[in-house]
Short mmCIF file of C-alpha atoms in Angstrom, two decimals:
data_model
loop_
_atom_site.label_atom_id
_atom_site.label_comp_id
_atom_site.label_asym_id
_atom_site.label_seq_id
_atom_site.Cartn_x
_atom_site.Cartn_y
_atom_site.Cartn_z
CA MET Y 1038 92.55 71.25 86.83
CA HIS Y 1039 90.69 68.17 86.38
CA LYS Y 1040 92.13 65.03 87.68
CA ASN Y 1041 89.38 62.51 87.30
CA TRP Y 1042 89.25 62.18 83.34
CA ALA Y 1043 87.40 58.52 83.93
CA LEU Y 1044 84.67 60.32 85.04
CA LEU Y 1045 84.13 62.84 82.68
CA PRO Y 1046 82.47 61.78 79.09
CA LYS Y 1047 84.02 61.93 75.91
CA THR Y 1048 81.61 64.48 74.96
CA ILE Y 1049 83.10 67.16 77.10
CA LEU Y 1050 86.85 65.75 77.64
CA ALA Y 1051 88.12 68.01 75.01
CA THR Y 1052 86.83 70.86 76.84
CA CYS Y 1053 87.65 69.98 80.50
CA ILE Y 1054 91.44 69.17 78.87
CA ALA Y 1055 91.49 72.50 77.79
CA ALA Y 1056 90.18 73.94 80.93
CA ALA Y 1057 92.90 72.15 82.97
CA SER Y 1058 96.02 73.80 80.56
CA SER Y 1059 95.01 77.07 81.09
CA ALA Y 1060 93.90 77.67 85.25
CA CYS Y 1061 94.35 75.71 88.01
CA ALA Y 1062 95.66 76.56 89.52
CA THR Y 1063 93.91 74.68 88.21
CA ASN Y 1064 94.36 71.41 87.65
CA VAL Y 1065 94.15 68.88 84.69
CA GLY Y 1066 93.81 65.17 84.56
CA PRO Y 1067 94.07 62.21 86.91
CA VAL Y 1068 94.49 62.42 90.61
CA ASN Y 1069 96.73 60.83 93.13
CA PRO Y 1070 98.97 60.38 96.45
CA PRO Y 1071 101.90 60.94 96.96
CA ALA Y 1072 103.37 64.54 99.34
CA ALA Y 1073 105.58 66.34 98.34
CA PRO Y 1074 107.80 67.35 101.83
CA ALA Y 1075 107.47 69.60 104.02
CA VAL Y 1076 110.15 73.16 104.12
CA THR Y 1077 110.86 75.67 104.80
CA ALA Y 1078 112.11 78.38 102.26
CA PRO Y 1079 112.01 82.42 101.54
CA ALA Y 1080 107.97 83.40 101.37
CA PRO Y 1081 105.92 83.09 97.50
CA LEU Y 1082 107.08 85.82 95.25
CA PRO Y 1083 105.32 86.64 91.60
CA PRO Y 1084 106.14 84.58 88.98
CA LEU Y 1085 108.79 84.88 86.89
CA PRO Y 1086 107.88 86.17 83.75
CA ALA Y 1087 108.93 83.39 81.03
CA ALA Y 1088 108.73 84.43 77.08
CA PRO Y 1089 107.33 82.02 75.01
CA MET Y 1090 109.75 79.81 72.93
CA PRO Y 1091 109.73 80.37 69.12
CA GLU Y 1092 107.63 76.91 67.50
CA GLN Y 1093 110.65 76.74 64.67
CA PRO Y 1094 113.70 79.66 66.27
CA SER Y 1095 115.18 80.52 63.69
CA ALA Y 1096 118.89 79.41 62.45
CA ALA Y 1097 120.51 82.73 63.97
CA LEU Y 1098 118.17 82.88 66.92
CA THR Y 1099 119.73 78.73 67.26
CA GLN Y 1100 123.33 79.69 67.21
CA LYS Y 1101 122.97 82.80 69.49
CA ALA Y 1102 121.44 80.90 72.24
CA ARG Y 1103 123.55 77.91 72.02
CA SER Y 1104 126.74 80.63 72.11
CA THR Y 1105 125.73 81.47 75.91
CA CYS Y 1106 124.38 78.54 77.02
CA VAL Y 1107 124.96 74.75 78.20
CA SER Y 1108 123.21 72.41 76.09
CA ASN Y 1109 125.27 69.99 73.71
CA VAL Y 1110 124.36 67.44 76.15
CA ALA Y 1111 122.28 64.23 75.78
CA PHE Y 1112 119.18 63.09 77.69
CA GLN Y 1113 119.30 59.98 77.83
CA ASN Y 1114 115.68 59.27 79.18
CA PHE Y 1115 114.11 61.18 76.46
CA PRO Y 1116 113.45 58.67 73.08
CA LEU Y 1117 116.33 59.95 70.21
CA ARG Y 1118 113.54 62.41 68.04
CA TYR Y 1119 113.73 64.83 71.28
CA GLN Y 1120 117.31 65.48 71.90
CA GLN Y 1121 117.55 69.09 69.74
CA ARG Y 1122 114.23 70.47 71.18
CA LEU Y 1123 115.38 69.36 74.55
CA GLN Y 1124 118.33 71.34 73.80
CA GLU Y 1125 116.41 74.07 72.70
CA ILE Y 1126 114.47 73.49 75.86
CA ALA Y 1127 118.03 73.86 77.99
CA CYS Y 1128 118.90 76.77 76.09
CA HIS Y 1129 115.27 79.02 76.39
CA LEU Y 1130 115.42 77.78 80.30
CA GLN Y 1131 118.87 79.46 80.79
CA GLU Y 1132 118.48 82.44 78.41
CA ARG Y 1133 114.84 83.52 78.85
CA ASP Y 1134 113.77 82.20 82.42
CA GLY Y 1135 116.80 83.05 83.52
CA LEU Y 1136 117.82 79.50 85.42
CA PRO Y 1137 121.54 78.68 85.65
CA ALA Y 1138 122.84 75.97 83.80
CA GLY Y 1139 124.47 73.58 86.87
CA TYR Y 1140 120.34 73.46 87.84
CA VAL Y 1141 118.77 73.34 84.79
CA ILE Y 1142 121.42 70.34 83.05
CA PRO Y 1143 121.10 67.89 85.88
CA ALA Y 1144 117.33 68.28 86.27
CA LEU Y 1145 116.66 68.03 82.52
CA GLN Y 1146 118.88 64.74 82.45
CA ASN Y 1147 117.11 63.23 85.37
CA ALA Y 1148 113.85 63.80 84.24
CA ARG Y 1149 111.98 61.07 82.01
CA PHE Y 1150 109.74 60.77 79.37
CA ASN Y 1151 106.09 60.04 80.66
CA ALA Y 1152 104.19 58.28 77.43
CA ARG Y 1153 101.45 58.37 79.94
CA ALA Y 1154 101.03 61.37 80.78
CA VAL Y 1155 100.85 62.35 77.30
CA GLU Y 1156 98.49 59.97 76.31
CA MET Y 1157 96.20 60.77 78.92
CA MET Y 1158 96.62 64.50 78.31
CA THR Y 1159 96.14 63.87 73.89
CA PRO Y 1160 92.55 64.89 73.10
CA PRO Y 1161 90.88 62.35 71.33
CA PRO Y 1162 90.11 62.15 67.61
CA PRO Y 1163 86.67 63.81 66.17
CA SER Y 1164 84.06 61.56 65.63
CA ALA Y 1165 82.12 61.46 62.30
CA ALA Y 1166 79.07 60.37 64.31
CA PRO Y 1167 77.29 63.14 66.71
CA ALA Y 1168 78.10 63.44 70.12
CA THR Y 1169 75.07 62.19 72.54
CA PRO Y 1170 74.55 65.55 74.69
CA TYR Y 1171 75.58 64.82 78.50
CA PRO Y 1172 73.68 66.29 80.59
CA TRP Y 1173 75.12 68.77 83.94
CA TRP Y 1174 72.93 66.42 86.10
CA ARG Y 1175 74.77 63.54 85.67
CA TYR Y 1176 77.97 65.33 85.63
CA ARG Y 1177 76.74 67.18 89.53
CA ASP Y 1178 75.79 64.07 90.84
CA ARG Y 1179 79.21 62.13 90.52
CA PHE Y 1180 80.82 64.74 92.79
CA LEU Y 1181 77.65 64.85 95.18
CA ARG Y 1182 76.97 61.17 95.70
CA GLN Y 1183 77.05 60.37 99.44
CA ASN Y 1184 80.76 59.62 100.08
CA ARG Y 1185 81.44 62.93 98.80
CA LEU Y 1186 78.89 64.59 101.40
CA ASP Y 1187 80.49 62.62 104.28
CA ARG Y 1188 83.70 63.44 103.39
CA GLY Y 1189 82.88 66.89 103.42
CA VAL Y 1190 80.92 67.28 106.35
CA GLN Y 1191 83.98 66.12 108.35
CA PHE Y 1192 86.11 67.79 106.63
CA TRP Y 1193 83.97 70.87 107.92
CA ARG Y 1194 83.91 69.64 111.03
CA ASP Y 1195 87.40 69.33 111.87
CA HIS Y 1196 88.34 72.87 110.38
CA ALA Y 1197 84.95 74.64 110.93
CA ALA Y 1198 86.99 77.60 112.49
CA LEU Y 1199 89.73 77.95 109.83
CA LEU Y 1200 87.05 77.64 107.61
CA GLN Y 1201 85.34 80.63 109.09
CA ALA Y 1202 88.67 82.86 109.66
CA VAL Y 1203 89.78 82.33 105.79
CA SER Y 1204 86.25 83.35 104.93
CA GLN Y 1205 86.64 86.34 106.52
CA LYS Y 1206 90.07 87.32 105.31
CA TYR Y 1207 89.59 86.83 102.00
CA GLY Y 1208 85.54 86.93 101.42
CA VAL Y 1209 85.18 83.99 99.84
CA SER Y 1210 83.11 81.41 101.63
CA GLY Y 1211 84.36 78.14 102.83
CA PRO Y 1212 81.88 76.16 101.30
CA ILE Y 1213 83.23 77.20 98.13
CA LEU Y 1214 86.17 76.33 98.92
CA MET Y 1215 85.53 73.12 99.86
CA GLY Y 1216 83.56 72.55 96.85
CA ILE Y 1217 86.56 73.23 94.78
CA LEU Y 1218 88.57 70.39 97.07
CA ASN Y 1219 85.65 67.83 96.97
CA ILE Y 1220 86.06 67.55 92.98
CA GLU Y 1221 89.87 68.33 92.62
CA THR Y 1222 91.09 66.14 95.14
CA GLY Y 1223 88.51 64.33 97.16
CA PHE Y 1224 89.69 66.50 100.15
CA GLY Y 1225 93.00 64.98 99.28
CA THR Y 1226 92.33 61.58 99.52
CA PHE Y 1227 94.02 61.24 95.64
CA LEU Y 1228 96.76 64.00 95.10
CA GLY Y 1229 98.92 62.24 92.02
CA LYS Y 1230 101.56 60.37 91.92
CA PHE Y 1231 103.28 61.57 88.60
CA SER Y 1232 106.56 63.44 88.51
CA VAL Y 1233 105.06 67.26 87.83
CA LEU Y 1234 108.68 67.82 85.99
CA ASN Y 1235 107.94 64.48 83.62
CA SER Y 1236 104.99 65.38 82.83
CA ASN Y 1237 105.25 69.36 82.05
CA LEU Y 1238 108.42 68.36 80.22
CA SER Y 1239 107.35 65.73 78.12
CA LEU Y 1240 103.45 67.65 77.27
CA ALA Y 1241 106.23 70.44 76.14
CA LEU Y 1242 107.52 68.17 73.41
CA ALA Y 1243 104.89 65.62 72.83
CA LEU Y 1244 102.02 68.24 72.28
CA PRO Y 1245 102.94 71.04 69.92
CA GLY Y 1246 99.20 72.81 69.92
CA ARG Y 1247 100.48 73.32 73.92
CA ARG Y 1248 103.82 73.36 73.77
CA ARG Y 1249 104.57 77.39 75.21
CA PHE Y 1250 102.07 76.59 77.77
CA PHE Y 1251 103.76 73.50 78.95
CA LEU Y 1252 107.34 74.94 78.60
CA HIS Y 1253 106.22 77.49 80.80
CA GLN Y 1254 105.05 75.40 83.70
CA THR Y 1255 108.51 73.72 82.81
CA ALA Y 1256 110.36 76.47 84.46
CA GLU Y 1257 107.75 77.55 86.91
CA THR Y 1258 108.32 73.81 87.98
CA LEU Y 1259 111.85 74.28 88.18
CA LYS Y 1260 111.49 77.26 89.75
CA LEU Y 1261 109.07 76.04 92.87
CA ALA Y 1262 111.53 73.65 93.89
CA GLN Y 1263 114.21 75.61 94.13
CA ARG Y 1264 111.60 78.03 96.14
CA LEU Y 1265 110.90 74.83 98.72
CA GLY Y 1266 114.34 73.37 98.56
CA VAL Y 1267 113.35 69.71 96.76
CA PRO Y 1268 115.15 68.46 94.11
CA PRO Y 1269 113.07 68.83 91.19
CA GLY Y 1270 111.86 65.03 90.64
CA THR Y 1271 109.79 65.47 93.82
CA LEU Y 1272 107.25 67.07 93.30
CA GLN Y 1273 104.32 64.69 92.64
CA GLY Y 1274 100.25 66.12 91.65
CA SER Y 1275 98.50 64.82 88.22
CA PRO Y 1276 99.95 64.16 84.42
CA ALA Y 1277 99.06 67.71 83.61
CA GLY Y 1278 101.29 69.70 86.30
CA ALA Y 1279 98.71 70.18 88.72
CA MET Y 1280 99.85 70.16 92.85
CA GLY Y 1281 98.45 69.40 96.01
CA MET Y 1282 95.07 69.23 97.36
CA SER Y 1283 93.40 71.59 95.24
CA GLN Y 1284 95.75 70.76 92.30
CA PHE Y 1285 97.78 73.97 91.49
CA LEU Y 1286 99.94 74.27 88.68
CA ALA Y 1287 103.51 75.31 89.12
CA SER Y 1288 102.89 79.35 88.31
CA SER Y 1289 99.19 79.39 89.97
CA TYR Y 1290 101.66 78.24 93.34
CA LEU Y 1291 104.01 80.94 92.98
CA ARG Y 1292 101.45 83.44 92.14
CA TYR Y 1293 99.12 82.70 94.58
CA GLY Y 1294 99.96 80.48 97.21
CA VAL Y 1295 100.48 81.65 100.96
CA THR Y 1296 100.84 80.31 103.94
CA TRP Y 1297 98.05 81.61 106.59
CA ASN Y 1298 98.98 83.89 108.63
CA ASP Y 1299 102.53 84.11 108.09
CA PRO Y 1300 104.22 87.23 107.65
CA PRO Y 1301 106.39 88.34 104.23
CA GLY Y 1302 109.48 85.86 104.59
CA GLY Y 1303 107.94 83.50 106.68
CA PRO Y 1304 107.98 79.61 105.06
CA MET Y 1305 106.57 78.54 101.71
CA PRO Y 1306 102.42 77.32 102.18
CA ASN Y 1307 102.36 73.45 101.62
CA LEU Y 1308 99.80 72.96 99.62
CA TRP Y 1309 100.05 68.70 100.13
CA HIS Y 1310 99.83 68.65 103.67
CA SER Y 1311 98.68 71.98 105.25
CA PRO Y 1312 95.19 72.64 105.06
CA ALA Y 1313 95.20 76.21 106.05
CA ASP Y 1314 97.81 76.49 103.60
CA VAL Y 1315 95.20 75.14 101.27
CA LEU Y 1316 92.15 77.18 101.74
CA ALA Y 1317 93.97 80.13 102.67
CA SER Y 1318 95.73 79.82 98.96
CA THR Y 1319 92.48 79.19 97.02
CA ALA Y 1320 90.57 81.43 98.27
CA ASN Y 1321 93.73 84.15 97.35
CA PHE Y 1322 93.36 82.58 93.60
CA PHE Y 1323 89.68 83.80 93.89
CA ARG Y 1324 90.31 86.95 94.97
CA GLY Y 1325 92.32 87.58 92.38
CA HIS Y 1326 90.15 85.84 89.51
CA GLY Y 1327 87.64 88.95 90.75
CA TRP Y 1328 85.84 86.85 93.52
CA GLN Y 1329 83.32 89.19 95.13
CA PRO Y 1330 82.37 89.00 99.10
CA GLY Y 1331 78.97 88.74 99.64
CA GLN Y 1332 77.76 87.95 96.16
CA PRO Y 1333 75.93 85.35 95.01
CA VAL Y 1334 77.56 82.08 92.45
CA LEU Y 1335 74.39 81.17 91.04
CA SER Y 1336 70.31 81.60 90.84
CA GLN Y 1337 67.62 79.22 89.23
CA VAL Y 1338 65.45 81.55 86.90
CA SER Y 1339 61.85 81.68 87.62
CA GLY Y 1340 58.61 83.30 85.09
CA ASN Y 1341 60.54 83.34 82.08
CA ARG Y 1342 57.64 81.46 80.14
CA GLY Y 1343 57.36 82.83 77.04
CA THR Y 1344 60.56 85.00 77.04
CA ASN Y 1345 62.50 84.69 74.22
CA VAL Y 1346 66.08 84.06 76.25
CA ALA Y 1347 68.36 83.25 73.03
CA PRO Y 1348 69.72 86.18 73.09
CA PHE Y 1349 70.94 86.87 76.20
CA LEU Y 1350 72.68 82.58 76.01
CA HIS Y 1351 76.13 83.60 75.16
CA GLY Y 1352 78.68 86.47 76.93
CA ARG Y 1353 77.83 88.60 79.30
CA HIS Y 1354 75.00 91.54 79.52
CA PRO Y 1355 73.90 93.73 82.08
CA LEU Y 1356 71.49 92.58 84.70
CA ALA Y 1357 68.89 95.36 84.31
CA GLN Y 1358 68.41 93.89 80.80
CA LEU Y 1359 67.73 91.00 81.50
CA ARG Y 1360 65.20 91.76 84.21
CA ALA Y 1361 63.58 93.84 81.52
CA ALA Y 1362 63.34 90.53 79.33
CA GLY Y 1363 61.31 89.28 82.19
CA ILE Y 1364 64.26 87.03 83.10
CA ARG Y 1365 64.35 86.97 87.07
CA PRO Y 1366 66.00 84.75 89.66
CA GLU Y 1367 63.70 83.17 91.59
CA VAL Y 1368 66.00 84.49 95.01
CA PRO Y 1369 67.03 88.25 94.20
CA SER Y 1370 70.29 89.26 94.07
CA GLY Y 1371 70.07 93.08 95.43
CA LEU Y 1372 73.10 93.30 92.60
CA PRO Y 1373 72.35 96.79 90.62
CA GLY Y 1374 71.14 96.56 87.15
CA SER Y 1375 74.82 97.30 85.68
CA THR Y 1376 75.83 93.74 86.98
CA PRO Y 1377 76.92 91.91 83.72
CA VAL Y 1378 75.89 88.85 84.06
CA GLY Y 1379 75.46 85.73 81.62
CA LEU Y 1380 72.33 83.97 80.82
CA LEU Y 1381 73.15 79.65 81.63
CA ARG Y 1382 70.52 76.81 80.30
CA LEU Y 1383 72.06 73.54 82.16
CA GLN Y 1384 70.18 70.04 81.43
CA THR Y 1385 68.90 69.29 85.53
CA GLU Y 1386 66.56 66.01 86.49
CA HIS Y 1387 64.05 68.12 85.22
CA GLY Y 1388 64.66 69.14 82.07
CA PRO Y 1389 66.48 72.32 80.69
CA THR Y 1390 66.68 74.89 83.20
CA LEU Y 1391 67.89 78.79 82.92
CA PHE Y 1392 70.29 79.92 85.28
CA ILE Y 1393 71.49 83.47 86.28
CA ALA Y 1394 75.45 83.37 86.36
CA TYR Y 1395 76.92 85.81 88.64
CA PRO Y 1396 80.38 87.59 88.62
CA ASN Y 1397 81.25 85.16 91.64
CA PHE Y 1398 80.11 81.64 89.12
CA TYR Y 1399 83.14 83.82 86.52
CA ALA Y 1400 85.39 83.66 89.32
CA ILE Y 1401 84.73 80.34 89.42
CA MET Y 1402 85.18 79.76 86.04
CA GLY Y 1403 88.78 81.15 86.25
CA TYR Y 1404 89.94 78.13 88.10
CA ASN Y 1405 88.32 75.73 85.71
CA PRO Y 1406 87.13 77.64 82.76
CA ASN Y 1407 84.36 74.65 82.31
CA THR Y 1408 80.87 75.51 82.69
CA TYR Y 1409 79.99 71.92 84.35
CA TYR Y 1410 82.61 72.52 86.48
CA SER Y 1411 81.76 75.72 88.15
CA ALA Y 1412 78.00 75.11 88.19
CA THR Y 1413 79.35 71.74 90.21
CA VAL Y 1414 81.28 73.58 92.91
CA TRP Y 1415 78.20 75.62 93.51
CA ALA Y 1416 75.92 72.60 93.36
CA TYR Y 1417 78.23 71.15 96.25
CA ALA Y 1418 78.79 74.46 98.22
CA GLU Y 1419 74.81 74.51 98.50
CA ALA Y 1420 74.44 70.73 99.63
CA ILE Y 1421 76.87 71.26 101.92
CA ARG Y 1422 75.27 74.29 103.78
CA ARG Y 1423 72.46 72.69 103.82
CA ILE Y 1424 73.55 70.08 106.26
CA VAL Y 1425 75.86 72.18 108.43
CA ASN Y 1426 72.98 74.17 108.87
CA GLY Y 1427 70.72 71.28 109.61
#
């Protein structure tokens, strides 16, 4: 999920907002500093299923829910116009998510409407003027500045053995994991000061188009707080509800969060303070999204002059088809011709440049479905490799 909205050009802001809300672990919105307390609780389980709340619940459904749940209460920290919707949400959390009224009602009454989170997560209105294309290399270079590289080198020095161990266990390279931590929180330097519960609940109320998604994240946040053994309001993160060094949404925390080298039944992972848990959980997320150990991510294309590349710029195609069309990577991948790959045209400092995107590129897009984001994770990983390998 994305945090530094100030760094994102308006031409890709709407795309990043959508990306943030669907991935991360992923993350959306700015970022930040605080910390959830280190706690001990049962080992993580897969997220409990949460049925979406109807946009316009029928009278019969509303009457049935109100007859079996506690909801006829006031939520004084929220505007009057949201009171009925909050009562419906309170019932939804009890009826659909199995959360007890004695937990749900106090949590919602202690929560507050966060207008700032809503403002930051609301896409800008469409402009009548044509958007000026924002080149990838400018986006990329914001995350490859010298201070970012220096921070990464220090992280490598501090955690080289851990990075190697996590990479061996999960098959995800250390530099790729570092690329995520670099973009998401600058290796933990800005974790987020927003109440995750307040953000998710406010967005579920104020953004009708994303209501189901943020209602689900509200339920998952309450479940996560239960598992961590902390008050729901103490979990902090981005305005989109992303948490920790790798900016996991609550649903991703519950599904992919792992405690490094601890057996089932051990403590919950601490994604705010434990680099080991953060790296293992991020690698576990990638593995769950199709990461292929030992395979490349991107490769620049060479020798394609005069080739009609247009048919390959959308969707994915067998690698053999690109080869037959004369589209070949500078560095051979050794992958079978049946491997599904994409062809990207990214604007570099040298002009429009073609890249072959391998399955691992799309595994990164599972974290944040934005081409610029995934390509920049790869570019940062390549830069770190060059530095640490001399």
